[in-house]
XYZ file of C-alpha atoms in Angstrom:
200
model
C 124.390 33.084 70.444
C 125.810 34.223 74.217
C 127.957 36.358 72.534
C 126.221 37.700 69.783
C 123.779 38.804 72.171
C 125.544 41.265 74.217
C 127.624 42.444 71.427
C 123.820 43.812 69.658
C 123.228 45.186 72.970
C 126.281 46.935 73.420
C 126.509 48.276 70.478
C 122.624 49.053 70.387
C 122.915 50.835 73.640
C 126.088 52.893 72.448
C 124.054 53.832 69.397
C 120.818 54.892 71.499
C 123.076 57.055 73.953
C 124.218 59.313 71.193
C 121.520 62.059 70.486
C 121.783 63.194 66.365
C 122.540 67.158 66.304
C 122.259 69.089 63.383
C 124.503 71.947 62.030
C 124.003 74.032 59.659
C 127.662 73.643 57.720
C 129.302 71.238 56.561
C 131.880 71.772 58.890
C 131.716 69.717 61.931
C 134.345 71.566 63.994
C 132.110 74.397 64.091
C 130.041 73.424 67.123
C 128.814 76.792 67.859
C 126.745 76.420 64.256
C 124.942 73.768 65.868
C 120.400 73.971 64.832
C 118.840 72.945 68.243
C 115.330 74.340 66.796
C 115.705 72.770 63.237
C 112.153 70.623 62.238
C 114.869 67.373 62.098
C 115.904 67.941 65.968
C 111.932 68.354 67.222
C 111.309 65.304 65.087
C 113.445 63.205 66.860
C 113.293 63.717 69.600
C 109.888 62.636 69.554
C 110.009 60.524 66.306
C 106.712 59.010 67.289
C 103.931 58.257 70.158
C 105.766 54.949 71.244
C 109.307 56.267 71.031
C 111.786 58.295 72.475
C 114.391 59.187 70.741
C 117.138 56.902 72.619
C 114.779 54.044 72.250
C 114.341 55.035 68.794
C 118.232 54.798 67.641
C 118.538 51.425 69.926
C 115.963 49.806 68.154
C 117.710 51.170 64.539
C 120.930 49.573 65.765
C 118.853 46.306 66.753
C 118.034 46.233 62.823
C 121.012 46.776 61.585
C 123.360 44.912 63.576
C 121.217 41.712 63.049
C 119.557 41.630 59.520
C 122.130 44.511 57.775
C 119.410 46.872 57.233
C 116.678 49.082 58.587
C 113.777 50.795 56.956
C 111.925 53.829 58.686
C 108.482 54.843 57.345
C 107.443 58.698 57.306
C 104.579 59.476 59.021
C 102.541 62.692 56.888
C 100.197 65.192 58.107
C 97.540 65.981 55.252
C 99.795 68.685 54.014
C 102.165 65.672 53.499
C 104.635 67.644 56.043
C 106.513 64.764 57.900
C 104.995 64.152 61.830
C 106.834 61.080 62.770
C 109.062 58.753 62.013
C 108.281 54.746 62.260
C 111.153 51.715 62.222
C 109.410 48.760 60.295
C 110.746 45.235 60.950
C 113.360 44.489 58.510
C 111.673 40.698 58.403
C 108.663 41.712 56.743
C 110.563 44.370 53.867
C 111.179 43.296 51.180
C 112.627 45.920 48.287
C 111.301 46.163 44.939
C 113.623 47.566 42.573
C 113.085 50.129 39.988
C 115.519 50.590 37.396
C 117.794 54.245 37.690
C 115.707 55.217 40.733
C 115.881 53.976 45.093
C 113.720 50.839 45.446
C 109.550 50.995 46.959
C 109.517 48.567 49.440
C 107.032 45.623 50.393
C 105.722 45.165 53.963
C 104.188 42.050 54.359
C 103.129 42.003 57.720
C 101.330 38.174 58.569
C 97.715 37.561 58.675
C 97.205 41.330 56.753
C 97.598 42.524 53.077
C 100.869 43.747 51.806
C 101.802 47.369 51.816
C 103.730 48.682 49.086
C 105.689 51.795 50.390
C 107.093 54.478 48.062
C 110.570 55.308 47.848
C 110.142 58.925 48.897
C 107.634 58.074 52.481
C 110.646 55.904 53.999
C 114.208 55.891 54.786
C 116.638 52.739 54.288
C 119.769 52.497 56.046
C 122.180 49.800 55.529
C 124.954 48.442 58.285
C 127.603 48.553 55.197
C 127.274 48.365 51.273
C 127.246 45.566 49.374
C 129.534 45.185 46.484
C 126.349 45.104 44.312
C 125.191 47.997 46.031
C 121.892 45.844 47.192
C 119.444 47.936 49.547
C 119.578 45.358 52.350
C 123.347 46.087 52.599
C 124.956 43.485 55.345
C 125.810 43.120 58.996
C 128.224 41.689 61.649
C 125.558 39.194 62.344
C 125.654 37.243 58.902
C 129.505 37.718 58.926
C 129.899 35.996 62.516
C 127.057 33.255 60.965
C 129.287 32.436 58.765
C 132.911 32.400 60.872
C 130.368 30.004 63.028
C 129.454 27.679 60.515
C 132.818 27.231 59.889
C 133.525 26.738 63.539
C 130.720 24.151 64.205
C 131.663 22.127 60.596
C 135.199 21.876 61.993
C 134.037 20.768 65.642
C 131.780 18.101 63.792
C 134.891 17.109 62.207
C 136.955 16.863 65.176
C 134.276 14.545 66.844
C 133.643 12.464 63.818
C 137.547 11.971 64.046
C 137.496 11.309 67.572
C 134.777 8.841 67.513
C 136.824 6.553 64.776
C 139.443 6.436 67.328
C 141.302 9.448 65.861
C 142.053 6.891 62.586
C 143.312 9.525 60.003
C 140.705 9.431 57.323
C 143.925 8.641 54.267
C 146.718 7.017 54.295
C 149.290 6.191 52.069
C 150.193 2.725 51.393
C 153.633 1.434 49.462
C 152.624 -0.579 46.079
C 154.560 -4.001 45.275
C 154.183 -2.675 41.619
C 158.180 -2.107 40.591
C 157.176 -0.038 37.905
C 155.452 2.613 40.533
C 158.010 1.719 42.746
C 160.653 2.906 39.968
C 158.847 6.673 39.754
C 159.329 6.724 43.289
C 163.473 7.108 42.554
C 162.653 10.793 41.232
C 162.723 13.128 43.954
C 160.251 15.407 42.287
C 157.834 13.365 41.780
C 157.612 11.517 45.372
C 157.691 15.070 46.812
C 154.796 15.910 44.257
C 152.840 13.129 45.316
C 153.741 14.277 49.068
C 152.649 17.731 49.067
C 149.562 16.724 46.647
C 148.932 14.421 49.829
C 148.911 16.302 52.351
C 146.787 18.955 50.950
C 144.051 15.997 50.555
C-alpha cells in the first residue's frame, strides 16, 4: 500500500499536468493546425463548477489507475448542447450491456435511487482492454493485487516453515520392500521418481 500510493499519485499528477489540445488533422506533427477556440478546448478547461481542468485529468487518472476504468457524465443545456463534463465514482457504475451497441450504465449512489445513464450522455474510458473487450477494462492496481497476493502467500509460507523449525514439509524415506527396492536398480525410474519429487 506505501508504494501503490505514490505510484497513483505520480502518475495522477503527470496525467493532470498535461493540458488536452486539439488539432484539426490527423496529423500530429502539424502543431501550427492546433484549435485553441474549438467548443472541446473551452469545455475543458472548465469541465465543470468544481473542477479545473488539471484537477479534472488527476482525478481521471485516480480512476483509472485504481479500479481500471472511469466514467464521465455529460452535463446538457436544454438544447441538449454539452455544458460540462462530470467524473462519476467508478464504485458506484455498474455497466449494463446491450447487445451490438456501448453499454448504459448504473449509478447507484448509497442511501438514493439508482440512475440509469444512457450510453450517448457519458464517456467510459478504460486503463487497457480486456481480452473480452469488458467496459471496465483493467488497471496496474489489480495487476500489482495480484503479484501481492502472491508475495504475502509465499511470506506465510516462509513463516509457517520457519515456525516448524524449518522441517521440510516431505521427505523421502527408503522402503525395506525388495521388490520396490528392485525398481530402484533402473536409472529412469529413480530419476523419475526424483524429479516427480522435487516438483512436489
Amino acid at each position: 500500500s506505501a508504494l501503490i500510493f505514490p505510484c497513483v499519485r505520480y502518475t495522477a499528477d503527470a496525467m493532470g499536468s498535461a493540458n488536452l489540445k486539439v488539432y484539426q488533422t490527423n496529423d500530429d506533427t502539424n502543431k501550427s493546425n492546433e484549435d485553441k477556440e474549438h467548443q472541446f478546448r473551452k469545455l475543458i478547461k472548465q469541465p465543470n463548477l468544481g473542477q479545473s481542468e488539471q484537477t479534472f485529468l488527476t482525478f481521471i487518472a485516480v480512476l483509472l489507475c485504481v479500479t481500471g476504468f472511469a466514467v464521465i457524465e455529460k452535463e446538457r443545456n436544454v438544447l441538449g448542447e454539452v455544458i460540462g463534463l462530470w467524473p462519476l465514482r467508478s464504485d458506484w457504475l455498474q455497466p449494463i450491456p446491450r447487445r451490438g451497441q456501448l453499454p448504459d450504465w448504473k449509478y447507484d449512489i448509497p442511501g438514493e435511487k439508482p440512475k440509469v445513464l444512457k450510453a450517448d450522455d457519458v464517456i467510459p474510458i478504460t486503463y487497457a482492454d480486456t481480452i473480452d473487450n469488458s467496459p471496465t477494462g483493467i488497471g496496474p492496481l489489480e495487476a500489482a493485487l495480484r503479484n501481492m497476493g502472491i508475495g504475502d502467500a509465499l511470506t506465510d509460507f516462509i513463516r509457517g516453515f520457519m515456525e516448524r523449525g524449518a522441517m521440510p514439509m516431505y521427505v523421502a524415506i527408503p522402503h525395506d520392500d525388495p521388490y520396490t527396492q528392485a525398481l530402484w536398480k533402473d536409472q529412469a525410474t529413480a530419476d523419475a521418481y526424483r524429479e516427480k519429487f522435487r516438483q512436489r
